[in-house]
Coordinates of C-alpha atoms in Angstrom, one line a residue:
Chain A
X112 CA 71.1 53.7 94.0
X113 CA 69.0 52.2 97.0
X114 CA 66.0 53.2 94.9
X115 CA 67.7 51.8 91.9
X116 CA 68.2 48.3 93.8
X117 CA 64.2 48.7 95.6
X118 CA 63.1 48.6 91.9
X119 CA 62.9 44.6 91.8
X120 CA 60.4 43.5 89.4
X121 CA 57.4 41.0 89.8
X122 CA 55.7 38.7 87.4
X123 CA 52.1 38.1 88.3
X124 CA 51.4 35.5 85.8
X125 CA 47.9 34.3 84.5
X126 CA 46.8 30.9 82.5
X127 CA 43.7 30.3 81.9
X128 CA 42.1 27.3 79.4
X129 CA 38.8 27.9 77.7
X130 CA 36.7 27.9 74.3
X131 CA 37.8 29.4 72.0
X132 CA 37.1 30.2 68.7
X133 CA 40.1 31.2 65.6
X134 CA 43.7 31.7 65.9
X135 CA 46.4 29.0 66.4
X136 CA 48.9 31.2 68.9
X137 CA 49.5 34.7 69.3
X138 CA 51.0 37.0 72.2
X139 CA 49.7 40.8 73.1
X140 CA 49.6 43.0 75.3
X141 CA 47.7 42.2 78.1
X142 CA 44.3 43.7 79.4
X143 CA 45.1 47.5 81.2
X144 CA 43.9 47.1 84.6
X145 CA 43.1 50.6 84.7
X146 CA 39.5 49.1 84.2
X147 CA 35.9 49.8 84.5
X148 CA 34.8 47.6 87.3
X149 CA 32.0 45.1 86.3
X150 CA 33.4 45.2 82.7
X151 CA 33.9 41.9 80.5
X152 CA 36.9 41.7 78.3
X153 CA 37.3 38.8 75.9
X154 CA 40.7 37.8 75.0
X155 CA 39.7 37.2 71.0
X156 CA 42.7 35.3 70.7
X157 CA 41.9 32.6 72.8
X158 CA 38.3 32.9 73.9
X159 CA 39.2 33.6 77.7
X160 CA 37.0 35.8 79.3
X161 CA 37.6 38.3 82.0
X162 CA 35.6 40.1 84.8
X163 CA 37.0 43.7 85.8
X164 CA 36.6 43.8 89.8
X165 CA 37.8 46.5 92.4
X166 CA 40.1 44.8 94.5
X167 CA 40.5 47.0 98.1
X168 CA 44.0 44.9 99.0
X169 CA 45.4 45.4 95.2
X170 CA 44.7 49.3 95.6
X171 CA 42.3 49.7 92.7
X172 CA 40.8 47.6 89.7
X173 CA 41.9 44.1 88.5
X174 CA 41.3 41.1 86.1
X175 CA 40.3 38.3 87.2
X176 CA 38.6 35.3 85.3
X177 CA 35.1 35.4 85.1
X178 CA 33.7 32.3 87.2
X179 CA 31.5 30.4 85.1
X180 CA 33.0 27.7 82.7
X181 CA 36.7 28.7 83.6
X182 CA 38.6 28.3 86.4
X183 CA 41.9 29.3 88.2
X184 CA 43.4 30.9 90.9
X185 CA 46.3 33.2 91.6
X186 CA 49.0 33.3 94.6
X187 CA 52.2 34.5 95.0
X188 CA 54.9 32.0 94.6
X189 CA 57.9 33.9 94.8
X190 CA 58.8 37.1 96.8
X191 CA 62.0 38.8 97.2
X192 CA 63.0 42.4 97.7
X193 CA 65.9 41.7 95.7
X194 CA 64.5 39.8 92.8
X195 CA 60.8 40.8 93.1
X196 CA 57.9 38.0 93.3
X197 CA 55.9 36.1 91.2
X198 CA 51.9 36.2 91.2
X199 CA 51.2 32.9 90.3
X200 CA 47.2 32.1 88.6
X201 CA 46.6 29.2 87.2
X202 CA 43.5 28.5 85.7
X203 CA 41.3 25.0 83.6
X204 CA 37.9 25.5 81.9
X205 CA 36.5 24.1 78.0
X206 CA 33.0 23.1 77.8
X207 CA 34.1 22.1 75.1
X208 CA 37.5 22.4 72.6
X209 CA 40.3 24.3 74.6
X210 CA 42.3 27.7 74.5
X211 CA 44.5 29.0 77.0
X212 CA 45.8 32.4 78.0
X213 CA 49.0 33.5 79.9
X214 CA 49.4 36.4 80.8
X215 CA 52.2 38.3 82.3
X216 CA 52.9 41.0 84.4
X217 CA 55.3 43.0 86.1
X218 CA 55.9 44.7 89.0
X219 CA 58.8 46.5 91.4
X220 CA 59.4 45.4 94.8
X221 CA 56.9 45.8 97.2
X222 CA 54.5 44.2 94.6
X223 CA 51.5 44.5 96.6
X224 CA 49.3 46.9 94.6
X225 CA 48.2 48.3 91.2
X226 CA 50.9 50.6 91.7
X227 CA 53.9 48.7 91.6
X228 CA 53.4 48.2 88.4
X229 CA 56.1 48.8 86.0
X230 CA 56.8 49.1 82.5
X231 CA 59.3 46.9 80.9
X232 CA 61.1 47.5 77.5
X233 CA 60.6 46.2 74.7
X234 CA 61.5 41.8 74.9
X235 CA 62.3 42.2 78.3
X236 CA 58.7 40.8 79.5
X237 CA 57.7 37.3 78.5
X238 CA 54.7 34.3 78.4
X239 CA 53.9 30.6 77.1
X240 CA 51.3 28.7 77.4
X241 CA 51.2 25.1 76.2
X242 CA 48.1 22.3 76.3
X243 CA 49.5 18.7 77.4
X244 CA 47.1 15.6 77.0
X245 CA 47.5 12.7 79.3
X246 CA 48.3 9.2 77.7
X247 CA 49.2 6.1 78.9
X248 CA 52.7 6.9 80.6
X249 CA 52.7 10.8 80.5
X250 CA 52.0 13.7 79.6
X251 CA 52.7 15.0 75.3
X252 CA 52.6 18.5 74.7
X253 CA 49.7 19.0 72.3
X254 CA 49.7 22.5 71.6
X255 CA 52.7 25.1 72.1
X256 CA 52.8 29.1 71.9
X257 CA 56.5 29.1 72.2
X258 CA 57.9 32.4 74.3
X259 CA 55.7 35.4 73.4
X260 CA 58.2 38.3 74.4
X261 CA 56.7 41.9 74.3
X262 CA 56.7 43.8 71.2
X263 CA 56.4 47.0 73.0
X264 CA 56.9 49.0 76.6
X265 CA 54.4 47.0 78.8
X266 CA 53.6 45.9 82.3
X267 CA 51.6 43.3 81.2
X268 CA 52.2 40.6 78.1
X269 CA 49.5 37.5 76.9
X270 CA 50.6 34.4 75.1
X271 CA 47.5 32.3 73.4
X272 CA 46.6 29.5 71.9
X273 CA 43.6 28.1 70.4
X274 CA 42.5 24.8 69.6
X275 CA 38.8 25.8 67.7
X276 CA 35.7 24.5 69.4
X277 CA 37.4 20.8 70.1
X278 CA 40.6 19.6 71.5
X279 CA 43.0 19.0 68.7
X280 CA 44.4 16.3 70.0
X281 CA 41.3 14.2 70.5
X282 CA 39.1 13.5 73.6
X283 CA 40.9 13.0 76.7
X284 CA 42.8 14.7 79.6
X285 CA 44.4 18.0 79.5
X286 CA 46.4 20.3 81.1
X287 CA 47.4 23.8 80.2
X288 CA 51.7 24.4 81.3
X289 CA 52.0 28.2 81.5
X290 CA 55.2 30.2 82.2
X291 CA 56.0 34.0 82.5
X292 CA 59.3 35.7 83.5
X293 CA 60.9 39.2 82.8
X294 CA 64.4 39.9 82.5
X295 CA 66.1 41.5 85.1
X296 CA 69.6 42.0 86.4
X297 CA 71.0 40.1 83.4
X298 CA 68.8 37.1 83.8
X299 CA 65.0 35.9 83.3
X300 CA 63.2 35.2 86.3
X301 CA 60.1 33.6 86.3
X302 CA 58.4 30.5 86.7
X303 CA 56.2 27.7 85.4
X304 CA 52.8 26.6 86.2
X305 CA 50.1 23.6 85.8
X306 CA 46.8 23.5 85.4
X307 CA 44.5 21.0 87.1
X308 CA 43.9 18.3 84.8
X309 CA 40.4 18.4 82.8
X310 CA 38.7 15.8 81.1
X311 CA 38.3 17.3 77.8
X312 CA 36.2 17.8 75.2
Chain B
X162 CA 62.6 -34.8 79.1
X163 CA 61.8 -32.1 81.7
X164 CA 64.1 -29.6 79.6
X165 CA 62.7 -30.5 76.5
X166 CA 59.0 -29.6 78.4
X167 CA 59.9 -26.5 79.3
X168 CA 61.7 -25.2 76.2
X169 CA 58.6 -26.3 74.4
X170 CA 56.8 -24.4 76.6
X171 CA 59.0 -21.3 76.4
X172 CA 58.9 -21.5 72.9
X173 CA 54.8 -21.5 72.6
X174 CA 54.3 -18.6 74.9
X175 CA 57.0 -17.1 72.8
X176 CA 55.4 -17.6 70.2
X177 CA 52.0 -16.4 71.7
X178 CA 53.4 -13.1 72.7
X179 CA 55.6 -12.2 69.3
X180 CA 51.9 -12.8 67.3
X181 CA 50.0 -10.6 69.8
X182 CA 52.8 -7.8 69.4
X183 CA 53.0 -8.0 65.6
X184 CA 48.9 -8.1 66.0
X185 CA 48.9 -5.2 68.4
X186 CA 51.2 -3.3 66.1
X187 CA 49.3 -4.0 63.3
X188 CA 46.0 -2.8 64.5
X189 CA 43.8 0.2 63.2
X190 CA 43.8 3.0 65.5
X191 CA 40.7 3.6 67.3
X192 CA 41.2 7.0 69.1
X193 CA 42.3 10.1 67.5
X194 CA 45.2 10.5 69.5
X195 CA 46.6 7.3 68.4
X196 CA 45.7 8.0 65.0
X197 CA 47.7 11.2 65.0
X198 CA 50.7 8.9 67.5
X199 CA 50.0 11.9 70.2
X200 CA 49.4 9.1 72.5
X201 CA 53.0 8.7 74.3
X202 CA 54.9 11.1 76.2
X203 CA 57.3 13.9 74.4
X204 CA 60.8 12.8 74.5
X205 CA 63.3 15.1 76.2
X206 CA 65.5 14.8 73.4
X207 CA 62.7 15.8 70.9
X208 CA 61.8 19.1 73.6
X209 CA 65.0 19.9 73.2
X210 CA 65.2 19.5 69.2
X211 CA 62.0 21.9 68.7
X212 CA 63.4 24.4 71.3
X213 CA 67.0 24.4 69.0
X214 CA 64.8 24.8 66.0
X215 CA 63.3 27.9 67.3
X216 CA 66.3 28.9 68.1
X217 CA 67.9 27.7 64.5
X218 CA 65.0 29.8 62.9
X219 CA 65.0 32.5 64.5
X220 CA 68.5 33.3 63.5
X221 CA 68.0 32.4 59.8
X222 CA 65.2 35.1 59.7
X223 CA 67.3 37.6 61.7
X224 CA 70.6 37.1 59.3
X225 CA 68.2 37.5 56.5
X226 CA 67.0 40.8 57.6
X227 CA 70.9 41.7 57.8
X228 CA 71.2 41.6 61.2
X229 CA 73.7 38.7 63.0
X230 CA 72.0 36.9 66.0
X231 CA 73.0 33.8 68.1
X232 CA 71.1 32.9 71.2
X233 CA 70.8 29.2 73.0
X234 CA 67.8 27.7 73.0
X235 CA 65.8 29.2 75.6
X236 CA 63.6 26.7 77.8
X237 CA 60.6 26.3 80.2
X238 CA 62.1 25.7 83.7
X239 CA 60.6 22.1 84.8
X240 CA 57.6 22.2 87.3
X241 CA 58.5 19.6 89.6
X242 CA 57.5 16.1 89.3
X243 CA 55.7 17.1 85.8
X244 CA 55.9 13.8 84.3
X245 CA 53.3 12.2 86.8
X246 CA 49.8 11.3 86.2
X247 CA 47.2 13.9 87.9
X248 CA 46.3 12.1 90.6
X249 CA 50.0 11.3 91.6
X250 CA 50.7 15.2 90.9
X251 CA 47.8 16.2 93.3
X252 CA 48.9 14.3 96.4
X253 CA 52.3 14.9 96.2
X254 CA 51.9 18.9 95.3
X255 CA 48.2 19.5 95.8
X256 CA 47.3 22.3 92.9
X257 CA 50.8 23.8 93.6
X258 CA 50.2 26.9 95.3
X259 CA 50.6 26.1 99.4
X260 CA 53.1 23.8 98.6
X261 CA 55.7 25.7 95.7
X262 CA 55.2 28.6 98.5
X263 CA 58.6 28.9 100.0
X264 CA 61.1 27.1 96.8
X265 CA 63.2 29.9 95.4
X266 CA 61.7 31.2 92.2
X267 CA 63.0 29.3 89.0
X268 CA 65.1 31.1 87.4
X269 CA 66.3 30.6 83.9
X270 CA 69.9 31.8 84.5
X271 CA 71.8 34.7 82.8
X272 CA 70.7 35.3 79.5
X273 CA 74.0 36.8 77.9
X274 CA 72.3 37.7 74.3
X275 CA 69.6 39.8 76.1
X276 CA 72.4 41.7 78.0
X277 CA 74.5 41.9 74.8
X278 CA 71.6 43.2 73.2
X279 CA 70.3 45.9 76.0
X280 CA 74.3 47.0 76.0
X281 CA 74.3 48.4 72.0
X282 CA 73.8 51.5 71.4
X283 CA 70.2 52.6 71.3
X284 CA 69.4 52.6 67.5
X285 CA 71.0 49.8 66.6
X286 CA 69.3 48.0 70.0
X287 CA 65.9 49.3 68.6
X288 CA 66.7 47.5 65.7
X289 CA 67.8 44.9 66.8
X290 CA 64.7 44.5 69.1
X291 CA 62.3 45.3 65.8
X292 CA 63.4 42.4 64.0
X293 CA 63.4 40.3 67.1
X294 CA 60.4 40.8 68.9
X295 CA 58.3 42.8 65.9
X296 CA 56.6 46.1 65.6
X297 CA 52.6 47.0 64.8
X298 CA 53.5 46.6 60.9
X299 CA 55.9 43.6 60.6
X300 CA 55.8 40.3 62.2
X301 CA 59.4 39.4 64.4
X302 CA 61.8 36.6 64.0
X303 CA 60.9 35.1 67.2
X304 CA 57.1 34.7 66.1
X305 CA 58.3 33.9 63.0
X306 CA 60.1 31.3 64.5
X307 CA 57.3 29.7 66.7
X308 CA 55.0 29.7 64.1
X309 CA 57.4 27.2 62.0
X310 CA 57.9 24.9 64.9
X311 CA 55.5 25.5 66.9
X312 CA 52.5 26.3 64.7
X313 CA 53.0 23.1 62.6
X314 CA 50.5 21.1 64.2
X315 CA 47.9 24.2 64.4
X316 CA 48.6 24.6 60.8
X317 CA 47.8 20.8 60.0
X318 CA 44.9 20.1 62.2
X319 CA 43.3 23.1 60.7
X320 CA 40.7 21.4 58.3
X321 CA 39.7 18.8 61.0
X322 CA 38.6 21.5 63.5
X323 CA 35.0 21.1 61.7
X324 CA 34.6 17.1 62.2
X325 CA 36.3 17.5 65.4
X326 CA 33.5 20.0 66.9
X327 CA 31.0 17.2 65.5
X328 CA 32.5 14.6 67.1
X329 CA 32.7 16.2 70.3
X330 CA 29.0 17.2 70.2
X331 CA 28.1 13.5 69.3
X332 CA 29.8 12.7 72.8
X333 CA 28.3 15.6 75.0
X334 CA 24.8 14.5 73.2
X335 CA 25.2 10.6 74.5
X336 CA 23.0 10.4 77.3
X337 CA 25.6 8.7 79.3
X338 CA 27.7 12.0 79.7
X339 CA 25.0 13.4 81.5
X340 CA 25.6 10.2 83.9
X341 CA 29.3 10.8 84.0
X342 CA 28.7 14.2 85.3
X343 CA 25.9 13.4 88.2
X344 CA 28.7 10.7 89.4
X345 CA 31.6 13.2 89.0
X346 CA 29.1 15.2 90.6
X347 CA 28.8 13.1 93.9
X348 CA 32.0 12.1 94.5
X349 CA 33.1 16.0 95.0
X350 CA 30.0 16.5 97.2
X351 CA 32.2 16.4 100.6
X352 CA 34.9 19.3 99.3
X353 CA 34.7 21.8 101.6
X354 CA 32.8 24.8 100.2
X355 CA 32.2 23.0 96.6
X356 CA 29.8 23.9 93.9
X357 CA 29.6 20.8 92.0
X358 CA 26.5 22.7 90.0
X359 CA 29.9 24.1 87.3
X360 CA 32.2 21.2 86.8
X361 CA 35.0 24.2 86.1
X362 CA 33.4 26.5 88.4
X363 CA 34.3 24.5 91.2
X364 CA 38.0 23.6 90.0
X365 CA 38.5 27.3 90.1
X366 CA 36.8 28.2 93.3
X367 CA 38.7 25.7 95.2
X368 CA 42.1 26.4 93.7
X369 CA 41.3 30.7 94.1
X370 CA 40.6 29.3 98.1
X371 CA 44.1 27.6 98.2
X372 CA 45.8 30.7 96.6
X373 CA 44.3 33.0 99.1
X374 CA 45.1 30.9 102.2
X375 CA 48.6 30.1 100.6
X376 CA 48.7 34.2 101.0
X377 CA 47.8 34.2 104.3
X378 CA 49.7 31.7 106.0
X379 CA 52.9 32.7 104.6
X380 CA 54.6 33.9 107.2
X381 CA 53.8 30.9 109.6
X382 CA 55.5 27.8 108.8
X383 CA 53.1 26.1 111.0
X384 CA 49.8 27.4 109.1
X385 CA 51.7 26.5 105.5
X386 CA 52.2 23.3 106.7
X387 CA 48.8 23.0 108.0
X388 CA 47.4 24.3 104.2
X389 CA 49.7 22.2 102.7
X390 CA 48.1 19.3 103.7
X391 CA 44.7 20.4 103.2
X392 CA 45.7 21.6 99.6
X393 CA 46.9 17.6 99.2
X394 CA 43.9 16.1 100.5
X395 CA 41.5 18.4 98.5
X396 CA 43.3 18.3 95.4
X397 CA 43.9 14.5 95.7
X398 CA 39.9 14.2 95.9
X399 CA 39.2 16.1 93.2
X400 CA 41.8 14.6 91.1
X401 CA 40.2 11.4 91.5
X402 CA 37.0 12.6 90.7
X403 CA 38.0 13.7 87.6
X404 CA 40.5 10.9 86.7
X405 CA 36.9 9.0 87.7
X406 CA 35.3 10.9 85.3
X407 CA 37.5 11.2 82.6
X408 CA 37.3 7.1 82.4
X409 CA 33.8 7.4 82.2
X410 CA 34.0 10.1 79.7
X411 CA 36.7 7.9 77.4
X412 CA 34.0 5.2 77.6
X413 CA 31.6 7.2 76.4
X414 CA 33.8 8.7 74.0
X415 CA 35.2 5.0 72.6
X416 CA 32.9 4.6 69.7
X417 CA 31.8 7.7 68.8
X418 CA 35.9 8.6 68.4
X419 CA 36.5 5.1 66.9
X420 CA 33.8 6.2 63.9
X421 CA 35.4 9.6 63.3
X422 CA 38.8 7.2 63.2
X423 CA 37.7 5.4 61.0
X424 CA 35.6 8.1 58.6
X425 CA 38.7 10.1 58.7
X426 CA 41.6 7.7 58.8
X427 CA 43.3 8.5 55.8
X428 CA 43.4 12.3 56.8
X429 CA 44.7 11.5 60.3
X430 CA 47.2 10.1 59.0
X431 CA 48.3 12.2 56.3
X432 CA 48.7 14.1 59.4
X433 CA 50.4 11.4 61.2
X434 CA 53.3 11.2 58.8
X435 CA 54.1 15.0 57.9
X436 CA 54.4 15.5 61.8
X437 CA 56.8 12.9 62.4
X438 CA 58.5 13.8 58.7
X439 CA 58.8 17.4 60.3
X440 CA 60.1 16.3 63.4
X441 CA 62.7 13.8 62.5
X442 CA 64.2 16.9 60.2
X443 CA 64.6 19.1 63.7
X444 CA 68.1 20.3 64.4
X445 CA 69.8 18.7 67.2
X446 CA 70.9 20.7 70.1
X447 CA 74.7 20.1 69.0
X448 CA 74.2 20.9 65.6
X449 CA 73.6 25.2 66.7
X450 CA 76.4 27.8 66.1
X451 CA 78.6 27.6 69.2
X452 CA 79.4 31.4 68.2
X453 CA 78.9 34.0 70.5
X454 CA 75.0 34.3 72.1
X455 CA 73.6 38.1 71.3
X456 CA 74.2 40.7 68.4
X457 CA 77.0 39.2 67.0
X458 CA 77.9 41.7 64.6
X459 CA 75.6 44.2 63.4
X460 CA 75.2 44.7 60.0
X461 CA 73.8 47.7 57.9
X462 CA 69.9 46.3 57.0
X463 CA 68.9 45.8 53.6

């Protein structure tokens, strides 16, 4: 039972805005980090790109977004034994056009390394992404994935969206607004996110 | 006599600002955002609509793959202060890692479908959860869903994706952007550890810097703080850089996008009208089954 209660979840939750080229939105599974270090991996979906590294801390292999014309960062903004934590990365990029990726993941209690990782059934995992532009007196939401829950048994799900080689909703300033949660203990737990702002296309 | 002055008066600039608002009003639009009327803030009320549409959906699609279902809307929690403009956002929560550090994790409260759901017995769960949320050969009623509300603008901006790229490379090919860029380049010059050689590079370097010191100061209140104000100041600058440089950039853009406005003005809005068509026909919140949330009552599948 004290196992049972240790085996709080985690979301360690990705966004990342980029070029892009086809689709409007679609969720997925996320990328396995049981990865080849130094690999690339492209989500098609949404044009992000990925750089596999060996992370000592994390206890083996990660994903992490490759550097050049994308940006982000990752930090946890939640942690409790009880309730697990939430990995927080949030990440801006489009030389030109936009796409964004979230990704989410999930994890039991301690949530420290490629271990804690955890499967969870099937619409139990969840991720949205959506691309705001700023106008005079706030922010309208120009693209939405809605909630991309997981189709299958994962520890990791992707929500995407594409907006083609140019921003959809005209030159200007954007921001991606990502979310992930999993449910647990009758309730989602999760969190949202914000991109920087980016001057777009 | 005095009175009769100043309602004379008060009746001109009356005047004066009625004809500059029926003028205003009456104006072509110039930018493609106000061509599409993307250029104002979402309404609360019209969030809420397309998340109760979802939800309205969803269930259609469910009952018409035999199978009862009744969930709320489900919603993004709010990231605080989201309404405000970046610059505002930046000093008051930096790039929102140092300083969401310690504020409980935001929940979205019980979810009594789901638990209804992961109670039934495990066939009628599974298919349940098939319709819901899909399998490899058939799309899911929640995709379904999003794709109806949510995909509506995707679906419509479609054939403008082609003169969209063009008018974007017409901007990045005015030699003024390459201006922009060595001014946006300067101001970030005194961020600590910048690389202002990528634009993005350096966003994402900065913010990866914040998250990792965010991670190590946690269990010191006094080193959080101590981030947390660095986070501000940093992210303040840089927001100002870019707010900076996204004026310059909307200068640049101003006649190139006021061409493609006017080249494509009848298409935009075409556009325009079937969005706001489609969103004045969204369900209100009230107007959702109040019926129980979950697997109502399972019937056999067709």
């Amino acid at each position: 039972m004290r196992r049972l209660r240790l085996f709080a979840l985690s979301c360690s939750f990705l966004v990342g805005l980029t070029l892009v080229p086809a689709v409007a939105a679609a969720g997925g599974p996320a990328p396995s980090d049981n990865c080849v270090p130094g690999t690339v991996w492209e989500d098609r979906a949404s044009g992000v790109k990925y750089l596999c590294v060996y992370d000592e801390a994390y206890g083996g292999p990660r994903w992490v977004l490759m550097r050049t014309g994308q940006e982000g960062a990752s930090g946890w903004l939640s942690r409790s034994s009880t309730n697990g934590c939430l990995l927080a990365f949030v990440g801006l990029s489009g030389y030109s056009g936009g796409g964004a990726d979230a990704i989410a993941r999930s994890f039991r209690w301690p949530c420290a390394t490629s271990v804690d990782r955890t499967n969870q059934p099937i619409g139990e995992l969840r991720s949205r992404v959506a691309i705001q532009r700023y106008a005079s007196g706030g922010w309208s939401t120009c693209r939405d994935s809605g909630f991309q829950y997981n189709s299958a048994p994962a520890t990791g799900w992707m929500a995407s969206l594409d907006m083609g080689a140019s921003a959809d909703c005209g030159p200007g300033t954007y921001r991606a607004l990502g979310y992930g949660s999993f449910f647990q203990g009758g309730a989602w737990r999760g969190a949202s996110l914000l991109t920087p702002a980016l001057a777009l296309p | 006599m005095r009175a009769a002055y100043f309602a004379l008066v008060l009746g001109m600039v009356g005047g004066l600002l009625t004809a500059t608002a029926v003028l205003t009003e009456s104006l072509p639009p110039t930018s493609v955002a106000e061509a599409l009327g993307l250029d104002g803030p979402d309404s609360a009320d019209l969030v809420a609509r397309r998340e109760a549409a979802v939800a309205s959906h969803t269930a259609a699609c469910m009952a018409a793959r035999g199978l009862t279902w009744s969930a709320p809307p489900a919603s993004v929690p709010p990231i605080p202060d989201a309404e405000l403009d970046p610059v505002a956002w930046a000093d008051r929560w930096g790039f929102g890692l140092s300083t969401l550090a310690d504020r409980p994790a935001a929940g979205d409260g019980v979810d009594v479908a789901a638990v209804r759901l992961g109670r039934l017995p495990t066939a009628e769960r599974d298919r349940y959860r098939a319709a819901l949320y899909g399998t490899p050969s058939r799309s899911g009623c929640v995709d379904t869903a999003n794709a109806a509300v949510h995909g509506l603008r995707a679906r419509l901006l479609r054939p403008l994706q082609t003169p969209l790229a063009a008018l974007q490379a017409d901007i990045a090919a005015d030699p003024r952007s390459g201006l922009a860029l060595a001014t946006w380049q300067r101001c970030v010059t005194g961020l600590a550890g910048s690389d202002a050689a990528d634009r993005l590079g350096l966003v994402r370097t900065l913010v990866t810097d914040f998250a990792a010191r965010t991670s190590a100061a946690q269990r010191s209140a006094v080193a959080l703080d101590g981030v947390r104000a660095d986070e501000r100041r940093v992210a303040g600058t840089l927001a100002r850089c870019e707010a900076a440089y996204g004026a310059d950039r909307e200068r640049i853009a101003r006649p190139h996008e006021a061409a493609f406005v006017a080249a494509h003005r009848s298409e935009l809005l075409a556009i325009r009208a079937t969005i706001q068509a489609a969103e004045a026909a969204l369900p209100s919140v009230e107007s959702l089954s109040s019926g129980a949330p979950g697997p109502v009552q399972a019937r056999p599948g067709p």
